[in-house]
Amino acid sequence: MRIIYFFGVFAMFASCSTRPVELSTGIWRGVLEQQGQLLPFNFEVHKVDQKYLVQLKNAAEKLTLDEVTINGDSVDMVLHIFDAGLRAKVDGNTLKGFYYKNYAPDFHMPFTATLGEDFRFEKATDSIPATDFTGKYSVTFISDKNDTTISVGVFAQKGNHAEGTFLTTMGDYRYLEGNVIGDKLYLSTFDGNHSFLFTATKKDDKTIMGDYWSGATSHESWIGIKDDNAMMPDAESLTFLKPGFEKIEFSFPDLNNNKISLADEKFKNKVVILQIFGTWCPNCMDETKFLSQWYTENKARGVEIVGLAYERKDDFTYASERVKKMKNKLSVPYDFVIAGTNDKKKAAETLPMLNQVLAFPTTIFIGKDGKVKHIRTGFEGPGTGVYYNQFKQRFNEIINELLNENLTAKK
């Protein structure tokens, strides 16, 4: 009994005397080891009322992580609305661990971080490198299987610091940040779901060539030709109704498993916006933020928005919980339904009147007569600058047009 008592007291004392580690506040430089490449990103740690807050930083973007926990000698950071996180052992001013995705149990990407390093690939300087990548480029991405994707690249360079993005038919590559080192461009982003790394070198005054690594396995080479007139195909021409269809019809469960249909009284004589999206999609997150603010300011005009969620798992409980979390974190005021999974072919089967589901997000504009008027594929988000402003202008033009339509069509 004495021996048991002694060891019991010792264990209790040891447990009480072991204090969780502290995560130092300030700027950190994180690095992901991705396909043999080092992908840097920056984050800042704050402590407010004994609670840690972490901000992921990509160029002008700051994404706040408010689910940060200390477990013994380790820290776990849930990555915003995404079903993923960073888990690492805290050793003074360094972290060592991995980036994980809950929906993909085999995914573990090595992660390290160092306190006090506020640079991306190298420290920013005002000295101008010999090579300047500033400009707009017509870009072709070439996969390892020789499949090609067209894009527009837009880069701005000040000293050795560089920022930019790529626009594609499926959206944009959001906020990219990096440096020009010697004659080579390096750009990266990490927003919790995207982990993108780009490199490029100039071949002549107009041509740049490089590589692009995404996630654990995806790699593409790319070629950019400087072209001030480079542009993407019309985003309203890519997804459309099949011949013989005028309307979108569905009956999907909302977040409480109640069936929702566009025939419901709530949508009668209203302009309706359908958002095809997923909570795993950072471009969709950008569009959701835009739509949330826009809906709050305009719902009284006779407009409704419904988000059609296509999630990572074909499981209502999982999918609805993911959407509820996003809705709460982003304070989204409009409605959502669970429509299917993020497989584009299967997503198209849930909306058989569409020619395809090419991109998440896709936005469908429905008039007061219940008929589809416009379908916009992809989304030019705030990381695209002027293209985002052009998108907002066109969005409001469409809504104003539909609100001004007379309700004369027979339903």
mmCIF file of C-alpha atoms in Angstrom:
data_model
loop_
_atom_site.group_PDB
_atom_site.id
_atom_site.type_symbol
_atom_site.label_atom_id
_atom_site.label_comp_id
_atom_site.label_asym_id
_atom_site.label_seq_id
_atom_site.Cartn_x
_atom_site.Cartn_y
_atom_site.Cartn_z
ATOM 1 C CA MET A 1 0.000 0.000 0.000
ATOM 2 C CA ARG A 2 2.832 2.406 0.866
ATOM 3 C CA ILE A 3 4.534 1.732 -2.460
ATOM 4 C CA ILE A 4 1.281 2.300 -4.328
ATOM 5 C CA TYR A 5 0.638 5.463 -2.323
ATOM 6 C CA PHE A 6 4.178 6.747 -2.966
ATOM 7 C CA PHE A 7 3.991 6.239 -6.687
ATOM 8 C CA GLY A 8 0.466 7.696 -6.734
ATOM 9 C CA VAL A 9 1.634 10.889 -5.016
ATOM 10 C CA PHE A 10 4.717 11.040 -7.257
ATOM 11 C CA ALA A 11 2.597 10.698 -10.384
ATOM 12 C CA MET A 12 0.208 13.392 -9.191
ATOM 13 C CA PHE A 13 3.102 15.713 -8.327
ATOM 14 C CA ALA A 14 4.789 15.101 -11.653
ATOM 15 C CA SER A 15 1.511 15.751 -13.455
ATOM 16 C CA CYS A 16 0.891 18.982 -11.559
ATOM 17 C CA SER A 17 4.445 20.222 -12.059
ATOM 18 C CA THR A 18 4.460 19.643 -15.801
ATOM 19 C CA ARG A 19 3.331 22.885 -17.331
ATOM 20 C CA PRO A 20 2.289 23.265 -20.966
ATOM 21 C CA VAL A 21 4.790 25.052 -23.153
ATOM 22 C CA GLU A 22 4.310 28.665 -24.195
ATOM 23 C CA LEU A 23 4.027 29.622 -27.849
ATOM 24 C CA SER A 24 6.043 32.801 -28.354
ATOM 25 C CA THR A 25 4.129 35.731 -29.799
ATOM 26 C CA GLY A 26 5.411 37.586 -32.845
ATOM 27 C CA ILE A 27 6.171 36.855 -36.472
ATOM 28 C CA TRP A 28 7.177 33.348 -37.557
ATOM 29 C CA ARG A 29 8.437 31.887 -40.816
ATOM 30 C CA GLY A 30 6.961 28.491 -41.563
ATOM 31 C CA VAL A 31 8.269 26.025 -44.124
ATOM 32 C CA LEU A 32 6.465 23.061 -45.671
ATOM 33 C CA GLU A 33 8.527 20.302 -47.280
ATOM 34 C CA GLN A 34 6.543 19.624 -50.425
ATOM 35 C CA GLN A 35 7.669 17.188 -53.104
ATOM 36 C CA GLY A 36 11.316 17.789 -52.203
ATOM 37 C CA GLN A 37 10.819 21.564 -52.368
ATOM 38 C CA LEU A 38 10.734 24.072 -49.506
ATOM 39 C CA LEU A 39 7.583 26.192 -49.448
ATOM 40 C CA PRO A 40 7.839 29.161 -47.072
ATOM 41 C CA PHE A 41 4.979 31.136 -45.568
ATOM 42 C CA ASN A 42 4.564 33.592 -42.718
ATOM 43 C CA PHE A 43 2.291 33.735 -39.709
ATOM 44 C CA GLU A 44 1.970 35.909 -36.636
ATOM 45 C CA VAL A 45 1.106 34.683 -33.151
ATOM 46 C CA HIS A 46 -0.944 36.813 -30.740
ATOM 47 C CA LYS A 47 -2.171 36.076 -27.232
ATOM 48 C CA VAL A 48 -5.392 37.735 -26.117
ATOM 49 C CA ASP A 49 -6.933 36.944 -22.701
ATOM 50 C CA GLN A 50 -4.849 33.761 -22.421
ATOM 51 C CA LYS A 51 -6.050 32.620 -25.840
ATOM 52 C CA TYR A 52 -3.743 32.195 -28.811
ATOM 53 C CA LEU A 53 -4.655 33.664 -32.183
ATOM 54 C CA VAL A 54 -2.577 32.985 -35.274
ATOM 55 C CA GLN A 55 -2.739 34.962 -38.522
ATOM 56 C CA LEU A 56 -1.614 33.319 -41.746
ATOM 57 C CA LYS A 57 -0.132 36.011 -43.991
ATOM 58 C CA ASN A 58 -0.024 35.937 -47.787
ATOM 59 C CA ALA A 59 0.698 39.334 -49.342
ATOM 60 C CA ALA A 60 -2.265 41.551 -48.291
ATOM 61 C CA GLU A 61 -4.247 38.638 -46.849
ATOM 62 C CA LYS A 62 -4.494 37.758 -43.153
ATOM 63 C CA LEU A 63 -6.443 34.625 -42.200
ATOM 64 C CA THR A 64 -7.115 34.321 -38.472
ATOM 65 C CA LEU A 65 -6.835 30.900 -36.823
ATOM 66 C CA ASP A 66 -8.770 30.987 -33.551
ATOM 67 C CA GLU A 67 -8.609 27.283 -32.666
ATOM 68 C CA VAL A 68 -5.069 27.032 -31.316
ATOM 69 C CA THR A 69 -4.415 24.612 -28.466
ATOM 70 C CA ILE A 70 -1.356 23.605 -26.449
ATOM 71 C CA ASN A 71 -1.081 19.942 -25.489
ATOM 72 C CA GLY A 72 1.965 19.316 -23.314
ATOM 73 C CA ASP A 73 4.960 20.294 -25.427
ATOM 74 C CA SER A 74 3.018 20.628 -28.682
ATOM 75 C CA VAL A 75 0.745 23.101 -30.438
ATOM 76 C CA ASP A 76 -2.189 22.286 -32.719
ATOM 77 C CA MET A 77 -3.578 24.948 -35.076
ATOM 78 C CA VAL A 78 -6.855 24.222 -36.854
ATOM 79 C CA LEU A 79 -6.610 25.875 -40.260
ATOM 80 C CA HIS A 80 -9.544 28.270 -40.346
ATOM 81 C CA ILE A 81 -12.651 26.746 -42.012
ATOM 82 C CA PHE A 82 -10.709 23.860 -43.528
ATOM 83 C CA ASP A 83 -10.672 20.292 -42.215
ATOM 84 C CA ALA A 84 -6.920 20.452 -41.692
ATOM 85 C CA GLY A 85 -4.296 21.680 -39.265
ATOM 86 C CA LEU A 86 -0.681 22.196 -38.274
ATOM 87 C CA ARG A 87 0.644 20.132 -35.371
ATOM 88 C CA ALA A 88 4.164 20.685 -34.036
ATOM 89 C CA LYS A 89 6.427 20.271 -31.032
ATOM 90 C CA VAL A 90 7.412 23.595 -29.494
ATOM 91 C CA ASP A 91 11.123 23.863 -28.760
ATOM 92 C CA GLY A 92 11.792 27.423 -27.646
ATOM 93 C CA ASN A 93 11.686 29.565 -30.771
ATOM 94 C CA THR A 94 11.259 26.705 -33.213
ATOM 95 C CA LEU A 95 8.440 24.384 -34.232
ATOM 96 C CA LYS A 96 8.764 20.974 -35.825
ATOM 97 C CA GLY A 97 5.849 18.848 -36.903
ATOM 98 C CA PHE A 98 3.516 18.340 -39.837
ATOM 99 C CA TYR A 99 0.587 19.669 -41.859
ATOM 100 C CA TYR A 100 -2.351 17.257 -41.863
ATOM 101 C CA LYS A 101 -5.806 16.866 -43.438
ATOM 102 C CA ASN A 102 -8.457 15.039 -41.427
ATOM 103 C CA TYR A 103 -10.325 13.863 -44.520
ATOM 104 C CA ALA A 104 -7.108 12.318 -45.921
ATOM 105 C CA PRO A 105 -5.586 10.288 -43.042
ATOM 106 C CA ASP A 106 -2.444 9.380 -45.004
ATOM 107 C CA PHE A 107 -1.572 13.021 -45.718
ATOM 108 C CA HIS A 108 1.266 14.320 -43.529
ATOM 109 C CA MET A 109 3.565 17.045 -44.881
ATOM 110 C CA PRO A 110 6.658 18.010 -42.821
ATOM 111 C CA PHE A 111 6.399 21.473 -41.249
ATOM 112 C CA THR A 112 8.938 23.623 -39.398
ATOM 113 C CA ALA A 113 8.883 27.229 -38.220
ATOM 114 C CA THR A 114 11.263 29.781 -36.718
ATOM 115 C CA LEU A 115 10.351 32.803 -34.595
ATOM 116 C CA GLY A 116 11.461 36.271 -35.689
ATOM 117 C CA GLU A 117 11.973 35.566 -39.383
ATOM 118 C CA ASP A 118 9.698 37.905 -41.325
ATOM 119 C CA PHE A 119 10.889 37.142 -44.861
ATOM 120 C CA ARG A 120 9.563 34.718 -47.472
ATOM 121 C CA PHE A 121 12.439 33.272 -49.506
ATOM 122 C CA GLU A 122 14.973 35.932 -48.509
ATOM 123 C CA LYS A 123 14.928 39.287 -46.751
ATOM 124 C CA ALA A 124 13.352 42.142 -48.694
ATOM 125 C CA THR A 125 15.710 44.821 -49.999
ATOM 126 C CA ASP A 126 15.272 48.018 -51.986
ATOM 127 C CA SER A 127 18.048 47.053 -54.361
ATOM 128 C CA ILE A 128 16.673 46.168 -57.783
ATOM 129 C CA PRO A 129 17.651 42.739 -59.132
ATOM 130 C CA ALA A 130 18.856 42.512 -62.694
ATOM 131 C CA THR A 131 15.655 40.713 -63.662
ATOM 132 C CA ASP A 132 12.218 42.327 -63.382
ATOM 133 C CA PHE A 133 9.157 40.079 -63.697
ATOM 134 C CA THR A 134 6.539 42.836 -63.411
ATOM 135 C CA GLY A 135 3.748 42.584 -65.968
ATOM 136 C CA LYS A 136 0.903 40.560 -67.414
ATOM 137 C CA TYR A 137 1.575 37.217 -69.104
ATOM 138 C CA SER A 138 -0.347 34.771 -71.237
ATOM 139 C CA VAL A 139 0.419 31.505 -69.449
ATOM 140 C CA THR A 140 0.206 27.845 -70.365
ATOM 141 C CA PHE A 141 0.532 25.217 -67.643
ATOM 142 C CA ILE A 142 1.738 21.794 -68.815
ATOM 143 C CA SER A 143 1.105 18.757 -66.612
ATOM 144 C CA ASP A 144 3.408 15.760 -66.344
ATOM 145 C CA LYS A 145 0.920 14.002 -68.652
ATOM 146 C CA ASN A 146 1.238 16.869 -71.199
ATOM 147 C CA ASP A 147 -2.254 18.186 -70.510
ATOM 148 C CA THR A 148 -2.393 21.974 -70.849
ATOM 149 C CA THR A 149 -4.286 24.711 -69.000
ATOM 150 C CA ILE A 150 -4.435 28.333 -70.109
ATOM 151 C CA SER A 151 -4.045 31.136 -67.620
ATOM 152 C CA VAL A 152 -3.153 34.779 -67.176
ATOM 153 C CA GLY A 153 -0.313 35.635 -64.811
ATOM 154 C CA VAL A 154 -0.061 39.074 -63.201
ATOM 155 C CA PHE A 155 3.041 39.992 -61.190
ATOM 156 C CA ALA A 156 4.276 43.120 -59.434
ATOM 157 C CA GLN A 157 7.855 43.497 -58.230
ATOM 158 C CA LYS A 158 9.341 46.128 -55.918
ATOM 159 C CA GLY A 159 13.010 45.658 -55.207
ATOM 160 C CA ASN A 160 13.412 41.930 -54.659
ATOM 161 C CA HIS A 161 9.896 41.528 -53.251
ATOM 162 C CA ALA A 162 7.253 40.104 -55.583
ATOM 163 C CA GLU A 163 3.513 39.494 -55.446
ATOM 164 C CA GLY A 164 0.996 38.259 -57.978
ATOM 165 C CA THR A 165 -1.539 35.661 -58.986
ATOM 166 C CA PHE A 166 -2.765 33.511 -61.859
ATOM 167 C CA LEU A 167 -6.274 33.640 -63.290
ATOM 168 C CA THR A 168 -7.745 30.438 -64.736
ATOM 169 C CA THR A 169 -11.141 29.326 -65.998
ATOM 170 C CA MET A 170 -11.733 27.748 -62.574
ATOM 171 C CA GLY A 171 -10.827 30.761 -60.460
ATOM 172 C CA ASP A 172 -7.602 32.386 -59.347
ATOM 173 C CA TYR A 173 -4.530 31.259 -57.426
ATOM 174 C CA ARG A 174 -5.251 33.884 -54.771
ATOM 175 C CA TYR A 175 -2.469 35.765 -52.954
ATOM 176 C CA LEU A 176 1.033 34.765 -54.042
ATOM 177 C CA GLU A 177 4.078 36.317 -52.380
ATOM 178 C CA GLY A 178 7.813 35.859 -52.726
ATOM 179 C CA ASN A 179 11.118 37.184 -53.952
ATOM 180 C CA VAL A 180 13.356 37.545 -56.954
ATOM 181 C CA ILE A 181 16.704 35.991 -56.117
ATOM 182 C CA GLY A 182 19.340 36.556 -58.772
ATOM 183 C CA ASP A 183 17.500 35.957 -62.023
ATOM 184 C CA LYS A 184 14.817 33.657 -60.584
ATOM 185 C CA LEU A 185 11.266 34.359 -59.371
ATOM 186 C CA TYR A 186 9.932 32.484 -56.332
ATOM 187 C CA LEU A 187 6.282 32.724 -55.223
ATOM 188 C CA SER A 188 4.319 30.768 -52.628
ATOM 189 C CA THR A 189 1.053 30.708 -50.744
ATOM 190 C CA PHE A 190 -0.371 28.686 -47.884
ATOM 191 C CA ASP A 191 -3.946 29.444 -46.831
ATOM 192 C CA GLY A 192 -4.799 26.231 -44.997
ATOM 193 C CA ASN A 193 -5.864 24.260 -48.054
ATOM 194 C CA HIS A 194 -3.723 25.563 -50.912
ATOM 195 C CA SER A 195 0.022 24.992 -50.678
ATOM 196 C CA PHE A 196 1.377 26.431 -53.935
ATOM 197 C CA LEU A 197 4.988 26.989 -54.945
ATOM 198 C CA PHE A 198 6.049 28.656 -58.210
ATOM 199 C CA THR A 199 9.454 29.332 -59.718
ATOM 200 C CA ALA A 200 10.379 31.021 -62.995
ATOM 201 C CA THR A 201 13.322 32.333 -64.967
ATOM 202 C CA LYS A 202 13.400 34.656 -67.974
ATOM 203 C CA LYS A 203 14.352 33.185 -71.327
ATOM 204 C CA ASP A 204 14.183 36.483 -73.209
ATOM 205 C CA ASP A 205 12.523 39.898 -72.886
ATOM 206 C CA LYS A 206 9.027 38.416 -73.271
ATOM 207 C CA THR A 207 9.251 34.787 -72.189
ATOM 208 C CA ILE A 208 9.464 33.248 -68.729
ATOM 209 C CA MET A 209 9.481 29.546 -67.887
ATOM 210 C CA GLY A 210 9.099 27.770 -64.605
ATOM 211 C CA ASP A 211 7.630 25.062 -62.398
ATOM 212 C CA TYR A 212 4.568 24.790 -60.182
ATOM 213 C CA TRP A 213 4.153 22.398 -57.262
ATOM 214 C CA SER A 214 0.795 21.923 -55.504
ATOM 215 C CA GLY A 215 0.147 19.688 -52.525
ATOM 216 C CA ALA A 216 1.756 16.301 -52.115
ATOM 217 C CA THR A 217 1.799 15.114 -55.725
ATOM 218 C CA SER A 218 0.840 17.709 -58.354
ATOM 219 C CA HIS A 219 3.560 19.219 -60.518
ATOM 220 C CA GLU A 220 3.357 21.261 -63.727
ATOM 221 C CA SER A 221 5.743 23.293 -65.812
ATOM 222 C CA TRP A 222 4.605 26.634 -67.201
ATOM 223 C CA ILE A 223 5.454 29.138 -69.901
ATOM 224 C CA GLY A 224 4.497 32.818 -69.807
ATOM 225 C CA ILE A 225 4.560 35.223 -72.736
ATOM 226 C CA LYS A 226 4.390 38.903 -71.769
ATOM 227 C CA ASP A 227 1.162 40.283 -73.187
ATOM 228 C CA ASP A 228 -0.646 43.369 -71.891
ATOM 229 C CA ASN A 229 -3.781 42.204 -73.717
ATOM 230 C CA ALA A 230 -3.835 38.679 -72.287
ATOM 231 C CA MET A 231 -7.287 37.655 -71.138
ATOM 232 C CA MET A 232 -9.273 34.602 -70.121
ATOM 233 C CA PRO A 233 -12.310 33.189 -71.960
ATOM 234 C CA ASP A 234 -15.640 34.787 -71.064
ATOM 235 C CA ALA A 235 -16.577 33.344 -67.651
ATOM 236 C CA GLU A 236 -20.262 33.440 -68.649
ATOM 237 C CA SER A 237 -19.776 31.197 -71.687
ATOM 238 C CA LEU A 238 -18.329 28.034 -70.150
ATOM 239 C CA THR A 239 -21.230 26.575 -68.165
ATOM 240 C CA PHE A 240 -24.745 26.638 -69.610
ATOM 241 C CA LEU A 241 -28.110 24.898 -69.668
ATOM 242 C CA LYS A 242 -28.545 21.953 -72.003
ATOM 243 C CA PRO A 243 -31.036 22.421 -74.880
ATOM 244 C CA GLY A 244 -34.624 22.161 -73.708
ATOM 245 C CA PHE A 245 -33.986 23.483 -70.194
ATOM 246 C CA GLU A 246 -34.805 26.937 -68.820
ATOM 247 C CA LYS A 247 -34.713 26.330 -65.086
ATOM 248 C CA ILE A 248 -32.676 24.724 -62.324
ATOM 249 C CA GLU A 249 -34.640 22.176 -60.327
ATOM 250 C CA PHE A 250 -33.479 20.344 -57.209
ATOM 251 C CA SER A 251 -34.590 19.115 -53.827
ATOM 252 C CA PHE A 252 -31.636 19.057 -51.419
ATOM 253 C CA PRO A 253 -31.516 18.880 -47.612
ATOM 254 C CA ASP A 254 -30.599 22.024 -45.701
ATOM 255 C CA LEU A 255 -28.234 21.909 -42.729
ATOM 256 C CA ASN A 256 -31.023 20.535 -40.536
ATOM 257 C CA ASN A 257 -31.948 17.867 -43.120
ATOM 258 C CA ASN A 258 -35.113 19.634 -44.265
ATOM 259 C CA LYS A 259 -35.683 19.506 -48.027
ATOM 260 C CA ILE A 260 -35.268 22.807 -49.900
ATOM 261 C CA SER A 261 -36.512 23.520 -53.420
ATOM 262 C CA LEU A 262 -36.627 26.625 -55.609
ATOM 263 C CA ALA A 263 -40.395 26.046 -55.762
ATOM 264 C CA ASP A 264 -40.596 27.010 -52.062
ATOM 265 C CA GLU A 265 -42.583 30.132 -51.203
ATOM 266 C CA LYS A 266 -39.438 31.927 -50.027
ATOM 267 C CA PHE A 267 -38.078 32.146 -53.575
ATOM 268 C CA LYS A 268 -41.230 33.123 -55.458
ATOM 269 C CA ASN A 269 -40.940 36.386 -57.402
ATOM 270 C CA LYS A 270 -37.354 36.765 -56.171
ATOM 271 C CA VAL A 271 -34.039 37.006 -57.954
ATOM 272 C CA VAL A 272 -32.105 33.954 -56.753
ATOM 273 C CA ILE A 273 -28.353 33.377 -56.770
ATOM 274 C CA LEU A 274 -27.131 29.791 -56.578
ATOM 275 C CA GLN A 275 -23.569 29.327 -55.373
ATOM 276 C CA ILE A 276 -22.009 25.982 -56.313
ATOM 277 C CA PHE A 277 -19.178 25.675 -53.798
ATOM 278 C CA GLY A 278 -17.365 23.626 -51.151
ATOM 279 C CA THR A 279 -15.987 24.555 -47.739
ATOM 280 C CA TRP A 280 -12.650 22.976 -48.763
ATOM 281 C CA CYS A 281 -12.233 25.551 -51.568
ATOM 282 C CA PRO A 282 -10.365 28.821 -50.780
ATOM 283 C CA ASN A 283 -11.785 30.537 -53.889
ATOM 284 C CA CYS A 284 -15.249 29.597 -52.611
ATOM 285 C CA MET A 285 -14.318 31.099 -49.246
ATOM 286 C CA ASP A 286 -13.459 34.358 -50.998
ATOM 287 C CA GLU A 287 -16.746 34.345 -52.896
ATOM 288 C CA THR A 288 -18.688 33.511 -49.713
ATOM 289 C CA LYS A 289 -17.185 36.539 -47.964
ATOM 290 C CA PHE A 290 -18.191 38.745 -50.886
ATOM 291 C CA LEU A 291 -21.713 37.295 -51.109
ATOM 292 C CA SER A 292 -22.242 37.568 -47.339
ATOM 293 C CA GLN A 293 -21.569 41.286 -47.264
ATOM 294 C CA TRP A 294 -23.446 41.871 -50.510
ATOM 295 C CA TYR A 295 -26.528 39.936 -49.294
ATOM 296 C CA THR A 296 -26.635 41.825 -46.005
ATOM 297 C CA GLU A 297 -26.680 45.100 -47.919
ATOM 298 C CA ASN A 298 -29.097 44.027 -50.683
ATOM 299 C CA LYS A 299 -31.481 41.308 -49.445
ATOM 300 C CA ALA A 300 -34.297 43.810 -48.940
ATOM 301 C CA ARG A 301 -34.321 44.429 -52.696
ATOM 302 C CA GLY A 302 -35.889 41.024 -53.321
ATOM 303 C CA VAL A 303 -32.860 38.742 -53.653
ATOM 304 C CA GLU A 304 -32.100 35.361 -52.108
ATOM 305 C CA ILE A 305 -28.885 33.313 -52.123
ATOM 306 C CA VAL A 306 -28.598 29.557 -51.712
ATOM 307 C CA GLY A 307 -25.236 27.849 -51.336
ATOM 308 C CA LEU A 308 -25.107 24.349 -52.851
ATOM 309 C CA ALA A 309 -22.382 22.559 -50.885
ATOM 310 C CA TYR A 310 -20.327 19.784 -52.473
ATOM 311 C CA GLU A 311 -18.136 18.396 -49.716
ATOM 312 C CA ARG A 312 -15.226 15.956 -49.383
ATOM 313 C CA LYS A 313 -17.307 13.069 -48.060
ATOM 314 C CA ASP A 314 -20.635 11.578 -49.118
ATOM 315 C CA ASP A 315 -21.880 11.767 -45.554
ATOM 316 C CA PHE A 316 -24.609 14.221 -44.518
ATOM 317 C CA THR A 317 -23.415 14.582 -40.924
ATOM 318 C CA TYR A 318 -19.831 15.328 -41.968
ATOM 319 C CA ALA A 319 -20.875 17.698 -44.765
ATOM 320 C CA SER A 320 -23.430 19.626 -42.732
ATOM 321 C CA GLU A 321 -20.986 20.081 -39.836
ATOM 322 C CA ARG A 322 -18.357 21.469 -42.208
ATOM 323 C CA VAL A 323 -20.840 23.953 -43.655
ATOM 324 C CA LYS A 324 -22.171 24.930 -40.218
ATOM 325 C CA LYS A 325 -18.624 25.666 -39.093
ATOM 326 C CA MET A 326 -17.941 27.830 -42.144
ATOM 327 C CA LYS A 327 -21.291 29.609 -41.780
ATOM 328 C CA ASN A 328 -20.483 30.426 -38.160
ATOM 329 C CA LYS A 329 -16.881 31.520 -38.687
ATOM 330 C CA LEU A 330 -17.678 33.742 -41.664
ATOM 331 C CA SER A 331 -21.026 34.960 -40.261
ATOM 332 C CA VAL A 332 -22.825 33.970 -43.451
ATOM 333 C CA PRO A 333 -26.463 35.180 -43.467
ATOM 334 C CA TYR A 334 -27.867 33.160 -46.365
ATOM 335 C CA ASP A 335 -29.024 29.541 -46.690
ATOM 336 C CA PHE A 336 -27.138 26.357 -47.568
ATOM 337 C CA VAL A 337 -28.059 22.896 -48.743
ATOM 338 C CA ILE A 338 -25.980 19.718 -48.982
ATOM 339 C CA ALA A 339 -25.914 18.861 -52.686
ATOM 340 C CA GLY A 340 -23.229 16.196 -53.103
ATOM 341 C CA THR A 341 -19.490 15.600 -53.194
ATOM 342 C CA ASN A 342 -16.661 17.593 -54.728
ATOM 343 C CA ASP A 343 -16.226 15.182 -57.651
ATOM 344 C CA LYS A 344 -17.122 17.377 -60.647
ATOM 345 C CA LYS A 345 -18.614 14.555 -62.685
ATOM 346 C CA LYS A 346 -20.820 13.445 -59.793
ATOM 347 C CA ALA A 347 -21.687 17.069 -59.018
ATOM 348 C CA ALA A 348 -22.905 17.497 -62.589
ATOM 349 C CA GLU A 349 -25.181 14.464 -62.138
ATOM 350 C CA THR A 350 -26.990 16.270 -59.302
ATOM 351 C CA LEU A 351 -27.797 19.151 -61.698
ATOM 352 C CA PRO A 352 -28.436 17.287 -64.981
ATOM 353 C CA MET A 353 -29.730 20.402 -66.746
ATOM 354 C CA LEU A 354 -26.159 21.830 -66.803
ATOM 355 C CA ASN A 355 -23.671 20.943 -69.529
ATOM 356 C CA GLN A 356 -21.003 20.455 -66.827
ATOM 357 C CA VAL A 357 -19.724 21.527 -63.442
ATOM 358 C CA LEU A 358 -16.349 22.877 -64.473
ATOM 359 C CA ALA A 359 -15.368 24.806 -61.385
ATOM 360 C CA PHE A 360 -15.990 25.416 -57.718
ATOM 361 C CA PRO A 361 -17.298 28.058 -57.361
ATOM 362 C CA THR A 362 -19.864 28.490 -60.122
ATOM 363 C CA THR A 363 -22.580 31.117 -59.743
ATOM 364 C CA ILE A 364 -26.044 30.818 -61.287
ATOM 365 C CA PHE A 365 -28.326 33.865 -61.600
ATOM 366 C CA ILE A 366 -32.077 33.166 -61.727
ATOM 367 C CA GLY A 367 -34.680 35.774 -62.658
ATOM 368 C CA LYS A 368 -37.957 36.510 -60.887
ATOM 369 C CA ASP A 369 -39.689 34.240 -63.401
ATOM 370 C CA GLY A 370 -37.639 31.281 -62.163
ATOM 371 C CA LYS A 371 -35.578 31.023 -65.343
ATOM 372 C CA VAL A 372 -31.772 30.899 -65.480
ATOM 373 C CA LYS A 373 -30.409 34.146 -66.930
ATOM 374 C CA HIS A 374 -26.635 33.928 -66.446
ATOM 375 C CA ILE A 375 -24.085 31.335 -65.265
ATOM 376 C CA ARG A 376 -20.607 32.457 -64.258
ATOM 377 C CA THR A 377 -17.798 29.887 -63.959
ATOM 378 C CA GLY A 378 -15.066 30.526 -61.395
ATOM 379 C CA PHE A 379 -14.431 33.642 -59.345
ATOM 380 C CA GLU A 380 -11.906 36.455 -59.582
ATOM 381 C CA GLY A 381 -11.198 37.107 -55.922
ATOM 382 C CA PRO A 382 -9.616 39.990 -54.009
ATOM 383 C CA GLY A 383 -6.126 38.669 -54.713
ATOM 384 C CA THR A 384 -6.609 39.607 -58.400
ATOM 385 C CA GLY A 385 -6.934 43.354 -57.809
ATOM 386 C CA VAL A 386 -8.526 45.062 -60.817
ATOM 387 C CA TYR A 387 -10.143 41.801 -61.953
ATOM 388 C CA TYR A 388 -11.975 41.576 -58.637
ATOM 389 C CA ASN A 389 -13.296 45.102 -59.138
ATOM 390 C CA GLN A 390 -14.446 44.187 -62.640
ATOM 391 C CA PHE A 391 -16.198 41.099 -61.272
ATOM 392 C CA LYS A 392 -18.083 43.147 -58.666
ATOM 393 C CA GLN A 393 -19.167 45.639 -61.304
ATOM 394 C CA ARG A 394 -20.463 42.878 -63.584
ATOM 395 C CA PHE A 395 -22.183 41.101 -60.658
ATOM 396 C CA ASN A 396 -24.144 44.222 -59.790
ATOM 397 C CA GLU A 397 -24.995 44.860 -63.430
ATOM 398 C CA ILE A 398 -26.580 41.403 -63.651
ATOM 399 C CA ILE A 399 -28.544 41.809 -60.423
ATOM 400 C CA ASN A 400 -29.831 45.255 -61.387
ATOM 401 C CA GLU A 401 -30.893 43.900 -64.764
ATOM 402 C CA LEU A 402 -32.798 41.013 -63.179
ATOM 403 C CA LEU A 403 -34.447 43.148 -60.511
ATOM 404 C CA ASN A 404 -35.686 45.528 -63.199
ATOM 405 C CA GLU A 405 -37.201 42.762 -65.304
ATOM 406 C CA ASN A 406 -40.976 42.692 -65.410
ATOM 407 C CA LEU A 407 -42.454 39.457 -64.109
ATOM 408 C CA THR A 408 -44.432 38.641 -67.242
ATOM 409 C CA ALA A 409 -43.260 35.149 -68.079
ATOM 410 C CA LYS A 410 -45.749 32.403 -67.318
ATOM 411 C CA LYS A 411 -44.325 29.919 -64.872
#
